[in-house]
Short mmCIF file of C-alpha atoms in Angstrom, two decimals:
data_model
loop_
_atom_site.label_atom_id
_atom_site.label_comp_id
_atom_site.label_asym_id
_atom_site.label_seq_id
_atom_site.Cartn_x
_atom_site.Cartn_y
_atom_site.Cartn_z
CA MET A 29 196.00 127.97 56.70
CA SER A 30 193.59 125.18 55.83
CA LYS A 31 191.01 124.24 58.44
CA ASP A 32 190.13 120.75 59.63
CA ARG A 33 186.58 119.75 58.72
CA LEU A 34 184.27 118.86 61.61
CA TYR A 35 181.23 116.71 60.81
CA LEU A 36 178.00 117.31 62.72
CA TYR A 37 175.90 114.23 63.44
CA ASP A 38 172.42 114.85 64.82
CA THR A 39 170.73 112.10 66.83
CA THR A 40 167.66 114.07 67.95
CA LEU A 41 165.26 111.66 66.26
CA ARG A 42 166.90 108.59 67.82
CA ASP A 43 168.74 109.31 71.08
CA GLY A 44 166.61 112.41 71.66
CA ALA A 45 163.53 110.20 71.44
CA GLN A 46 164.71 108.55 74.66
CA THR A 47 163.75 111.74 76.54
CA ALA A 48 161.08 111.14 79.17
CA GLY A 49 157.75 112.54 77.95
CA ILE A 50 158.73 112.80 74.28
CA GLU A 51 157.15 110.59 71.62
CA PHE A 52 157.77 111.49 67.99
CA SER A 53 155.06 110.77 65.45
CA LEU A 54 155.95 110.15 61.81
CA ASP A 55 154.97 113.71 60.95
CA ASP A 56 157.06 115.00 63.85
CA LYS A 57 160.09 113.18 62.46
CA ILE A 58 159.53 114.48 58.94
CA SER A 59 159.11 118.03 60.23
CA ILE A 60 162.18 117.90 62.51
CA ALA A 61 164.31 116.36 59.76
CA ALA A 62 163.42 119.41 57.64
CA LEU A 63 164.58 121.71 60.46
CA LEU A 64 167.87 119.83 60.67
CA GLU A 65 168.36 120.08 56.91
CA GLU A 66 167.74 123.80 57.17
CA LEU A 67 170.39 124.04 59.88
CA GLY A 68 172.93 122.21 57.74
CA VAL A 69 174.09 119.21 59.78
CA ASP A 70 176.02 116.49 57.96
CA TYR A 71 174.22 113.41 59.31
CA ILE A 72 170.63 112.90 60.49
CA GLU A 73 170.11 109.75 62.53
CA GLY A 74 166.42 109.07 62.14
CA GLY A 75 165.83 106.10 64.42
CA TYR A 76 165.91 102.31 64.47
CA PRO A 77 164.05 100.73 61.52
CA GLY A 78 162.30 97.58 62.59
CA ALA A 79 162.14 98.60 66.25
CA ASN A 80 158.71 100.27 65.96
CA PRO A 81 156.18 101.12 63.20
CA VAL A 82 157.03 104.85 63.14
CA ASP A 83 160.75 104.31 62.56
CA THR A 84 160.12 101.56 60.03
CA GLU A 85 157.80 103.83 58.00
CA PHE A 86 160.19 106.77 58.38
CA PHE A 87 162.97 104.75 56.77
CA GLY A 88 160.68 103.54 53.99
CA GLU A 89 161.58 106.69 52.04
CA GLN A 90 164.62 108.92 51.61
CA ARG A 91 163.96 111.76 54.04
CA THR A 92 166.95 114.05 53.46
CA ASN A 93 168.30 116.04 50.54
CA LYS A 94 171.84 116.90 51.63
CA ALA A 95 172.42 115.39 55.07
CA ARG A 96 173.37 111.73 55.12
CA PHE A 97 170.26 109.77 56.11
CA THR A 98 171.38 107.40 58.87
CA ALA A 99 169.75 104.43 60.58
CA PHE A 100 170.71 103.15 64.01
CA GLY A 101 170.79 99.60 65.28
CA MET A 102 172.74 96.89 67.07
CA THR A 103 175.51 94.65 65.76
CA LYS A 104 174.43 91.13 64.94
CA ARG A 105 173.65 88.79 67.78
CA ALA A 106 175.97 85.94 68.65
CA GLY A 107 175.00 82.53 67.27
CA ARG A 108 173.46 83.75 64.04
CA SER A 109 174.74 85.15 60.76
CA VAL A 110 174.25 88.71 59.56
CA ALA A 111 171.87 87.41 56.90
CA ASN A 112 169.69 85.79 59.59
CA ASP A 113 169.68 88.74 61.99
CA PRO A 114 166.44 90.70 61.45
CA GLY A 115 167.76 93.72 63.33
CA VAL A 116 170.77 94.15 61.06
CA GLN A 117 168.76 93.36 57.95
CA GLY A 118 166.20 96.01 58.88
CA LEU A 119 168.96 98.61 58.58
CA LEU A 120 170.55 97.20 55.47
CA GLN A 121 167.24 97.00 53.64
CA SER A 122 166.07 100.48 54.67
CA ARG A 123 166.43 103.63 52.55
CA ALA A 124 169.20 104.88 54.84
CA GLU A 125 172.47 105.88 53.20
CA ALA A 126 174.45 105.09 56.35
CA ALA A 127 174.05 102.69 59.26
CA CYS A 128 175.35 103.31 62.77
CA PHE A 129 175.71 100.21 64.95
CA VAL A 130 176.15 100.28 68.69
CA ALA A 131 178.82 97.91 70.02
CA LYS A 132 179.84 97.46 73.63
CA ALA A 133 183.43 98.49 74.33
CA TRP A 134 183.43 97.80 78.08
CA ASP A 135 184.58 94.26 78.85
CA ARG A 136 182.36 94.03 81.91
CA GLN A 137 179.26 94.91 79.88
CA VAL A 138 180.13 92.36 77.20
CA GLU A 139 180.39 89.54 79.71
CA THR A 140 177.54 90.52 82.07
CA ALA A 141 174.96 92.19 79.80
CA LEU A 142 175.53 90.32 76.53
CA GLU A 143 176.78 87.14 78.23
CA ILE A 144 179.24 86.39 75.41
CA THR A 145 183.00 86.28 75.21
CA LEU A 146 185.10 89.31 74.35
CA GLU A 147 186.18 87.61 71.12
CA GLU A 148 182.58 86.93 70.08
CA ASN A 149 181.75 90.59 70.58
CA LEU A 150 184.59 91.62 68.27
CA ALA A 151 183.51 89.05 65.67
CA ASN A 152 179.92 90.32 65.74
CA LEU A 153 181.19 93.87 65.29
CA SER A 154 183.46 92.99 62.38
CA GLU A 155 180.90 90.89 60.48
CA THR A 156 178.23 93.58 60.85
CA VAL A 157 180.47 96.33 59.48
CA VAL A 158 181.68 94.15 56.59
CA ALA A 159 178.08 93.37 55.60
CA THR A 160 177.11 97.05 55.81
CA VAL A 161 179.92 98.14 53.50
CA ALA A 162 179.07 95.28 51.11
CA ALA A 163 175.48 96.55 51.02
CA GLY A 164 176.76 99.91 49.75
CA LYS A 165 176.10 101.86 52.93
CA GLU A 166 178.46 103.96 55.00
CA ALA A 167 179.22 102.17 58.26
CA LEU A 168 179.55 103.88 61.63
CA VAL A 169 180.15 102.26 65.01
CA ASP A 170 179.11 103.75 68.35
CA CYS A 171 181.48 102.27 70.94
CA GLU A 172 179.12 102.18 73.89
CA HIS A 173 180.59 102.81 77.36
CA PHE A 174 183.91 103.48 75.67
CA PHE A 175 185.44 105.69 78.35
CA ASP A 176 184.42 103.41 81.22
CA GLY A 177 185.63 100.48 79.16
CA PHE A 178 188.98 102.17 78.56
CA LYS A 179 189.43 102.77 82.30
CA SER A 180 188.61 99.12 82.97
CA ASN A 181 190.53 97.46 80.13
CA PRO A 182 192.22 99.87 77.71
CA ASP A 183 193.53 97.11 75.46
CA TYR A 184 190.06 95.72 74.83
CA ALA A 185 188.48 99.14 74.31
CA LEU A 186 191.15 99.95 71.73
CA SER A 187 190.66 96.56 70.06
CA CYS A 188 187.02 97.53 69.43
CA VAL A 189 188.20 100.65 67.62
CA ARG A 190 190.76 98.73 65.57
CA THR A 191 188.29 95.99 64.67
CA ALA A 192 185.68 98.47 63.42
CA LEU A 193 188.18 100.34 61.25
CA GLU A 194 189.75 97.20 59.84
CA ALA A 195 186.28 95.97 58.85
CA GLY A 196 185.67 99.19 56.91
CA ALA A 197 183.88 101.59 59.27
CA ARG A 198 184.01 105.23 58.16
CA TRP A 199 183.58 106.51 61.71
CA VAL A 200 184.16 105.05 65.15
CA VAL A 201 182.39 107.09 67.80
CA LEU A 202 183.62 107.16 71.39
CA CYS A 203 180.59 107.25 73.68
CA ASP A 204 180.47 108.55 77.24
CA THR A 205 177.31 106.57 77.75
CA ASN A 206 176.66 107.28 81.44
CA GLY A 207 177.89 110.87 81.20
CA GLY A 208 180.30 110.60 84.11
CA THR A 209 183.66 111.26 82.45
CA MET A 210 185.49 114.54 83.14
CA PRO A 211 186.84 116.79 80.33
CA ALA A 212 190.46 116.14 81.34
CA GLU A 213 189.82 112.39 81.16
CA ILE A 214 188.18 112.77 77.75
CA ARG A 215 191.22 114.60 76.44
CA GLU A 216 193.65 112.05 77.88
CA ILE A 217 191.77 108.99 76.61
CA VAL A 218 191.13 110.43 73.13
CA THR A 219 194.86 111.14 72.88
CA ALA A 220 195.53 107.47 73.62
CA VAL A 221 193.01 106.36 70.97
CA LEU A 222 194.81 108.49 68.38
CA GLY A 223 197.65 106.01 68.73
CA VAL A 224 195.56 103.37 66.93
CA ALA A 225 193.15 105.47 64.82
CA PRO A 226 193.33 108.78 62.93
CA GLY A 227 191.25 111.65 64.28
CA ASP A 228 189.37 112.05 60.99
CA LYS A 229 187.78 108.65 61.64
CA LEU A 230 186.82 109.31 65.28
CA GLY A 231 183.70 110.88 66.77
CA ILE A 232 182.46 111.86 70.23
CA HIS A 233 179.05 111.14 71.77
CA ALA A 234 178.64 112.79 75.19
CA HIS A 235 175.83 112.73 77.75
CA ASP A 236 175.14 115.54 80.19
CA ASP A 237 174.85 113.74 83.51
CA THR A 238 177.48 116.01 85.11
CA GLY A 239 176.47 119.07 83.10
CA GLN A 240 179.61 118.75 80.97
CA ALA A 241 178.46 117.22 77.69
CA VAL A 242 179.35 120.34 75.70
CA ALA A 243 182.68 120.70 77.53
CA ASN A 244 183.48 117.01 76.96
CA THR A 245 182.63 117.32 73.28
CA LEU A 246 184.91 120.33 72.83
CA ALA A 247 187.68 118.57 74.79
CA ALA A 248 187.43 115.62 72.40
CA VAL A 249 187.59 117.94 69.38
CA GLU A 250 190.68 119.68 70.77
CA ALA A 251 192.26 116.27 71.35
CA GLY A 252 191.63 115.24 67.74
CA VAL A 253 188.17 113.76 66.97
CA ARG A 254 186.43 115.15 63.91
CA GLN A 255 182.81 114.03 64.23
CA ILE A 256 180.46 115.51 66.83
CA GLN A 257 177.23 113.80 67.86
CA GLY A 258 174.48 115.67 69.69
CA THR A 259 170.84 116.72 69.70
CA LEU A 260 168.75 119.85 69.24
CA ASN A 261 168.43 121.72 72.53
CA GLY A 262 170.32 118.88 74.23
CA ILE A 263 167.36 116.52 74.60
CA GLY A 264 168.06 112.90 75.47
CA GLU A 265 167.59 110.29 78.16
CA ARG A 266 168.31 111.15 81.79
CA CYS A 267 170.03 114.56 81.72
CA GLY A 268 170.27 114.82 77.95
CA ASN A 269 172.91 114.77 75.23
CA ALA A 270 175.49 117.28 74.04
CA ASN A 271 173.54 120.31 72.85
CA LEU A 272 174.26 121.07 69.19
CA VAL A 273 172.50 124.43 69.54
CA THR A 274 175.26 125.44 71.97
CA ILE A 275 178.13 123.65 70.24
CA ILE A 276 177.54 125.00 66.73
CA PRO A 277 177.78 128.74 67.51
CA THR A 278 180.77 128.05 69.75
CA LEU A 279 182.56 126.41 66.84
CA LEU A 280 181.63 129.17 64.40
CA LEU A 281 181.96 132.29 66.55
CA LYS A 282 184.78 131.58 68.97
CA SER A 283 188.13 132.18 67.28
CA HIS A 284 189.75 129.39 69.32
CA TYR A 285 187.69 126.98 67.18
CA ALA A 286 186.66 129.07 64.17
CA ASP A 287 190.29 129.69 63.19
CA ARG A 288 191.06 125.96 63.20
CA PHE A 289 187.89 124.18 62.13
CA ALA A 290 185.23 124.34 59.42
CA THR A 291 181.70 122.94 59.42
CA GLY A 292 178.94 122.75 56.81
CA ILE A 293 177.09 125.66 58.46
CA ASP A 294 177.57 129.22 57.24
CA ALA A 295 176.78 132.58 58.85
CA GLY A 296 173.40 132.78 57.11
CA ARG A 297 172.22 129.49 58.58
CA LEU A 298 173.58 130.44 61.98
CA GLU A 299 171.41 133.55 61.99
CA ARG A 300 168.35 131.27 62.03
CA LEU A 301 169.55 129.24 65.02
CA THR A 302 167.33 130.93 67.62
CA GLN A 303 164.23 130.60 65.46
CA LEU A 304 165.05 126.95 64.75
CA SER A 305 165.67 126.13 68.42
CA ARG A 306 162.37 127.68 69.47
CA ALA A 307 160.49 126.10 66.57
CA PHE A 308 161.78 122.73 67.74
CA ASP A 309 160.48 123.39 71.26
CA ASP A 310 157.13 124.30 69.75
CA ARG A 311 157.09 120.91 68.00
CA LEU A 312 157.70 119.34 71.40
CA ASN A 313 154.86 121.44 72.84
CA ARG A 314 157.08 122.88 75.57
CA ALA A 315 158.37 126.30 76.57
CA PRO A 316 161.89 127.21 75.36
CA ALA A 317 164.52 127.47 78.10
CA ARG A 318 164.86 131.20 78.76
CA GLN A 319 168.45 130.89 79.98
CA ALA A 320 169.70 128.62 77.21
CA PRO A 321 173.11 129.76 75.94
CA TYR A 322 173.01 131.79 72.72
CA VAL A 323 169.30 131.25 71.93
CA GLY A 324 167.45 131.77 75.23
CA ALA A 325 165.21 134.80 75.73
CA SER A 326 167.47 135.83 78.61
CA ALA A 327 170.76 135.12 76.83
CA PHE A 328 171.18 138.81 76.01
CA ALA A 329 168.82 140.32 78.60
CA THR A 330 170.02 143.04 80.97
CA LYS A 331 167.95 144.70 83.66
CA ALA A 332 168.03 148.46 84.04
CA GLY A 333 170.93 149.78 86.07
CA ILE A 334 174.68 149.95 85.83
CA HIS A 335 174.94 146.97 83.47
CA ALA A 336 172.34 148.37 81.09
CA SER A 337 174.11 151.73 81.13
CA ALA A 338 177.45 150.15 80.27
CA LEU A 339 175.83 147.95 77.64
CA ALA A 340 174.31 150.97 75.93
CA LYS A 341 177.83 152.44 75.58
CA ASP A 342 179.59 149.23 74.61
CA PHE A 343 177.64 146.07 73.76
CA SER A 344 180.67 143.85 74.29
CA SER A 345 180.65 144.76 78.00
CA TYR A 346 178.09 142.07 78.74
CA GLU A 347 177.60 140.32 75.40
CA HIS A 348 180.17 137.75 74.32
CA ILE A 349 178.82 137.76 70.74
CA PRO A 350 176.43 140.01 68.78
CA PRO A 351 172.99 138.50 69.47
CA GLU A 352 171.92 138.90 65.84
CA SER A 353 174.67 136.49 64.76
CA VAL A 354 172.51 133.67 66.13
CA GLY A 355 169.18 135.35 65.38
CA ASN A 356 168.60 136.45 68.97
CA GLU A 357 168.17 139.99 70.30
CA ARG A 358 169.06 142.02 73.35
CA SER A 359 166.15 142.95 75.57
CA ILE A 360 166.89 146.49 76.71
CA MET A 361 165.64 149.78 75.28
CA VAL A 362 168.07 149.71 72.37
CA SER A 363 166.69 146.32 71.35
CA GLN A 364 164.19 147.93 68.96
CA GLN A 365 166.90 148.18 66.32
CA ALA A 366 167.75 144.49 66.69
CA GLY A 367 164.04 143.72 66.56
CA ARG A 368 163.70 145.55 63.25
CA SER A 369 166.70 143.68 61.88
CA ASN A 370 165.15 140.32 62.77
CA LEU A 371 161.83 141.36 61.25
CA LEU A 372 163.50 142.38 57.99
CA THR A 373 165.19 138.98 57.81
CA ALA A 374 161.89 137.19 58.47
CA LEU A 375 160.05 139.33 55.89
CA ALA A 376 162.71 138.60 53.29
CA ARG A 377 162.14 134.85 53.77
CA HIS A 378 158.58 135.40 52.60
CA GLY A 379 159.53 137.62 49.68
CA ILE A 380 158.29 140.80 51.37
CA ALA A 381 160.53 143.76 50.57
CA ILE A 382 160.29 146.83 52.79
CA ALA A 383 162.63 149.74 53.53
CA LYS A 384 164.36 149.85 56.92
CA ASP A 385 162.84 153.25 57.68
CA ASP A 386 159.29 152.36 56.60
CA PRO A 387 156.98 153.39 59.49
CA ARG A 388 154.91 150.24 58.90
CA LEU A 389 157.86 148.20 60.13
CA GLU A 390 157.62 149.83 63.55
CA ARG A 391 153.89 149.09 63.60
CA LEU A 392 154.54 145.45 62.72
CA LEU A 393 157.18 145.16 65.43
CA ALA A 394 154.79 146.60 68.02
CA THR A 395 152.05 144.21 66.88
CA VAL A 396 154.31 141.17 67.14
CA LYS A 397 155.48 142.22 70.65
CA GLU A 398 151.90 142.79 71.78
CA ARG A 399 150.75 139.42 70.46
CA GLU A 400 153.73 137.63 72.00
CA ALA A 401 152.72 139.13 75.35
CA ARG A 402 149.31 137.51 74.87
CA GLY A 403 150.85 134.08 74.22
CA TYR A 404 151.64 133.98 70.50
CA SER A 405 155.00 132.61 69.39
CA TYR A 406 155.97 133.07 65.75
CA ASP A 407 159.31 131.24 65.91
CA GLY A 408 157.49 127.96 65.29
CA ALA A 409 154.63 129.41 63.24
CA ASP A 410 156.27 131.12 60.29
CA ALA A 411 153.15 130.92 58.13
CA SER A 412 151.14 132.84 60.73
CA PHE A 413 153.86 135.47 60.77
CA ALA A 414 153.60 135.80 56.98
CA VAL A 415 149.83 136.32 57.23
CA LEU A 416 150.15 138.82 60.10
CA ALA A 417 152.91 140.76 58.33
CA ARG A 418 150.86 141.18 55.16
CA GLU A 419 147.82 142.17 57.21
CA VAL A 420 149.71 144.89 59.13
CA LEU A 421 151.54 146.08 56.02
CA GLY A 422 148.25 146.29 54.12
CA THR A 423 149.17 143.74 51.44
CA LEU A 424 146.98 140.79 52.49
CA PRO A 425 144.36 140.00 49.83
CA ASN A 426 140.78 139.72 51.06
CA PHE A 427 140.25 136.12 50.01
CA PHE A 428 137.26 135.45 52.24
CA ALA A 429 135.70 136.77 55.43
CA VAL A 430 134.27 134.59 58.20
CA GLU A 431 130.80 135.79 59.20
CA ASN A 432 130.35 133.29 62.03
CA TYR A 433 130.83 129.67 62.96
CA ARG A 434 129.38 127.20 65.42
CA ALA A 435 130.48 123.79 66.68
CA SER A 436 128.32 121.42 68.71
CA VAL A 437 129.06 118.14 70.44
CA GLU A 438 126.22 115.77 71.26
CA ARG A 439 126.40 112.46 73.09
CA ARG A 440 123.47 110.18 72.38
CA HIS A 441 122.43 106.59 71.75
CA ASN A 442 122.25 105.32 68.19
CA ALA A 443 119.70 102.86 66.76
CA GLN A 444 121.68 99.93 68.20
CA GLY A 445 121.53 101.45 71.65
CA GLU A 446 125.24 102.30 71.65
CA GLU A 447 126.46 105.53 73.19
CA VAL A 448 128.06 107.70 70.49
CA THR A 449 129.39 111.24 70.25
CA VAL A 450 128.40 113.31 67.22
CA THR A 451 130.19 116.56 66.39
CA GLU A 452 128.85 119.06 63.88
CA ALA A 453 130.15 122.42 62.69
CA VAL A 454 128.53 125.21 60.70
CA VAL A 455 130.66 127.91 59.05
CA LYS A 456 129.41 130.98 57.19
CA ILE A 457 131.83 132.94 55.00
CA ARG A 458 131.67 135.66 52.35
CA VAL A 459 133.58 135.48 49.09
CA ASP A 460 133.22 138.56 46.86
CA GLY A 461 130.09 139.52 48.80
CA GLU A 462 128.43 136.12 48.34
CA LEU A 463 127.39 134.38 51.57
CA LEU A 464 128.33 130.71 51.67
CA MET A 465 127.32 128.29 54.43
CA SER A 466 128.83 124.85 54.98
CA VAL A 467 127.95 122.11 57.44
CA ALA A 468 130.19 119.15 58.29
CA GLU A 469 130.47 116.36 60.82
CA GLY A 470 133.89 115.42 62.09
CA ASN A 471 135.97 113.53 64.59
CA GLY A 472 135.71 116.25 67.22
CA PRO A 473 134.94 119.97 66.92
CA VAL A 474 138.28 120.99 65.37
CA ASN A 475 138.05 118.38 62.62
CA ALA A 476 134.44 119.34 61.96
CA LEU A 477 135.34 123.03 61.70
CA ASP A 478 138.26 122.22 59.42
CA LEU A 479 136.03 120.22 57.08
CA ALA A 480 133.26 122.82 57.10
CA LEU A 481 135.64 125.72 56.49
CA ARG A 482 137.23 124.01 53.49
CA LYS A 483 134.00 122.56 52.12
CA ASP A 484 133.07 125.59 50.03
CA LEU A 485 135.40 128.54 49.48
CA GLY A 486 133.66 129.54 46.30
CA LYS A 487 136.10 130.42 43.53
CA PHE A 488 139.04 129.50 45.80
CA SER A 489 137.91 125.91 46.45
CA SER A 490 140.09 124.42 43.72
CA ARG A 491 143.18 126.10 45.17
CA ILE A 492 143.00 124.21 48.46
CA GLU A 493 142.09 120.74 47.20
CA ASP A 494 145.55 119.40 48.09
CA LEU A 495 145.65 121.04 51.55
CA VAL A 496 146.00 118.54 54.40
CA LEU A 497 146.13 119.12 58.14
CA VAL A 498 148.86 116.79 59.40
CA ASP A 499 149.37 117.74 63.05
CA PHE A 500 147.59 119.57 65.85
CA LYS A 501 149.14 120.50 69.19
CA VAL A 502 147.58 122.21 72.18
CA ARG A 503 149.48 123.91 74.98
CA ILE A 504 148.01 125.47 78.12
CA LEU A 505 149.79 128.74 78.88
CA ASP A 506 148.30 129.29 82.36
CA GLY A 507 146.97 126.84 84.89
CA GLY A 508 143.35 125.88 85.34
CA THR A 509 140.43 125.07 83.08
CA GLY A 510 139.96 128.76 82.22
CA ALA A 511 143.55 129.13 81.03
CA VAL A 512 144.76 130.71 77.82
CA THR A 513 145.32 128.04 75.17
CA ARG A 514 147.86 128.02 72.33
CA VAL A 515 147.16 125.82 69.33
CA LEU A 516 149.79 124.95 66.70
CA VAL A 517 148.58 123.44 63.43
CA GLU A 518 150.86 121.85 60.84
CA SER A 519 149.66 121.65 57.25
CA ARG A 520 151.03 120.48 53.93
CA ASP A 521 150.02 120.52 50.30
CA GLY A 522 150.71 118.61 47.11
CA THR A 523 154.12 120.26 46.68
CA GLY A 524 155.29 118.59 49.90
CA GLU A 525 155.81 121.94 51.64
CA ARG A 526 154.82 122.05 55.30
CA TRP A 527 153.91 125.11 57.30
CA HIS A 528 152.75 125.97 60.81
CA THR A 529 150.07 128.36 62.01
CA ILE A 530 149.12 129.43 65.51
CA GLY A 531 146.01 130.44 67.41
CA VAL A 532 145.71 131.78 70.96
CA SER A 533 142.55 132.21 73.01
CA PRO A 534 140.99 131.32 76.38
CA ASN A 535 138.65 129.22 74.21
CA ILE A 536 140.36 126.20 72.64
CA ILE A 537 137.86 126.16 69.74
CA ASP A 538 138.55 129.82 68.93
CA ALA A 539 142.31 129.22 69.07
CA SER A 540 141.96 126.20 66.80
CA PHE A 541 139.77 128.03 64.31
CA GLU A 542 142.24 130.92 64.13
CA ALA A 543 145.09 128.52 63.30
CA LEU A 544 142.94 126.75 60.67
CA TYR A 545 141.88 130.05 59.11
CA GLU A 546 145.48 131.23 58.81
CA SER A 547 146.60 127.90 57.35
CA ILE A 548 144.06 128.26 54.53
CA THR A 549 144.98 131.91 54.05
CA TYR A 550 148.66 131.01 53.77
CA LYS A 551 147.84 128.32 51.22
CA LEU A 552 145.91 130.88 49.16
CA LEU A 553 148.86 133.28 49.39
CA LYS A 554 151.08 130.51 48.03
CA THR A 555 148.77 129.86 45.08
CA GLU A 556 148.51 133.60 44.43
CA ALA A 557 152.29 133.89 44.28
CA THR A 558 152.54 130.84 42.01
CA ALA A 559 149.92 132.24 39.65
CA ALA A 560 151.66 135.64 39.55
CA LYS A 561 154.98 133.98 38.77
CA ALA A 562 153.40 131.97 35.94
CA VAL A 563 151.91 135.12 34.40
CA LYS A 564 155.26 136.93 34.67
CA THR A 565 157.07 134.01 33.04
CA ALA A 566 154.54 133.87 30.22
#
């Protein structure tokens, strides 16, 4: 039996950006888009070009390889043409392959918020979609407040759907904008919409204000829609959006859905879901939710006692899926086997082959667990894991050794009598027994240390010329000024590859230096591998 295709539309970078306390930088957006590509979603909605400098720059280039790169905006304003509407033109002139326009589907909102007639709203919608299709872009329409609009005036809500499709929209998305609709209502209303539009042109966009965004999304799918909108870890304004990290494994692992529907995500990608979810939280500089379905640290945790005893005899007693299917692990005594399995998968990603019964694997597992207890988190710092693994396994080349380093910050008055802050760093390293010392001034102690460390690596200097530090995040793990600090550094090189390294210490400078050191070491490992491959090819 053929399966219906479901299309996954991620709006983390747009609707997720509405989350209180979250501000995405350009590098954040580039990094998160790469995570989404790795996951395998069909659409990545990157933001609203023209609304702010970050989104405008983000849409200045094509940012996806497989997922459809999508811009978000509003339909044209009444009283002006599409050609004279800068908001619409910002989308049409961007590098986006698709444009999603929000259009009000609630008659009350049209008349009170937009202060235009219902007919004008439909005309604006139609003209915007027609212009988008003419510009060679896929057109999508988010029918804002659709379910409230349907309850108020079903004929008008349905006319919005019809108008969008007749103008050429590929998808019309039914939005539960205030998150107050119940699953039974979703199912009933979607069924009514199917009377005027086919399910393979309809999508669902649910908010979590009653804690039912995932349930509402699944209800809409069962009723007939074939596009799902949501965000990573359910971020979004107010209470958040439908959580794709929960929806995706439900669709793939629960036979009620898996037997009927197909997505663009395979079992191999699903096995990286936990790592991806936690890496995303690391980008946000926040702790992952321990009780998150499927991917939380407690999702497969059982305390000692009768449950643990039963679990040891039959995992399905208290586990609805095998934890390794989503890259998670059970946290009871028998979890060591799952831990080894996850380590083998992670090692394979870095081209490190090792037998399952190699005693070094147990030593690496113990080292990772011990470091995690001290505050390290390798889910979002894969490059640091690669360095640690090679160190424990005894395969890490001795590129250079740090003898010592020093950073100083001095506030003083310059010749003009202005108060300035001067930061200087001194780093001493050994390369092949030769002592090298570098001094650099920087914009703060971390920048100064970074510049000094990379200033002279002897024979390795040419290998790191294209290395750039693009992001730096600090998280306090315990309260108080004497707390343990976790630093996450993002780097990239001339190939465009990005990687993350981590440092942990009560001293923020030590934590930062550790992350910088491992970033350079990872870069040298990359160049070593490239050189070895070139020799082998020759």
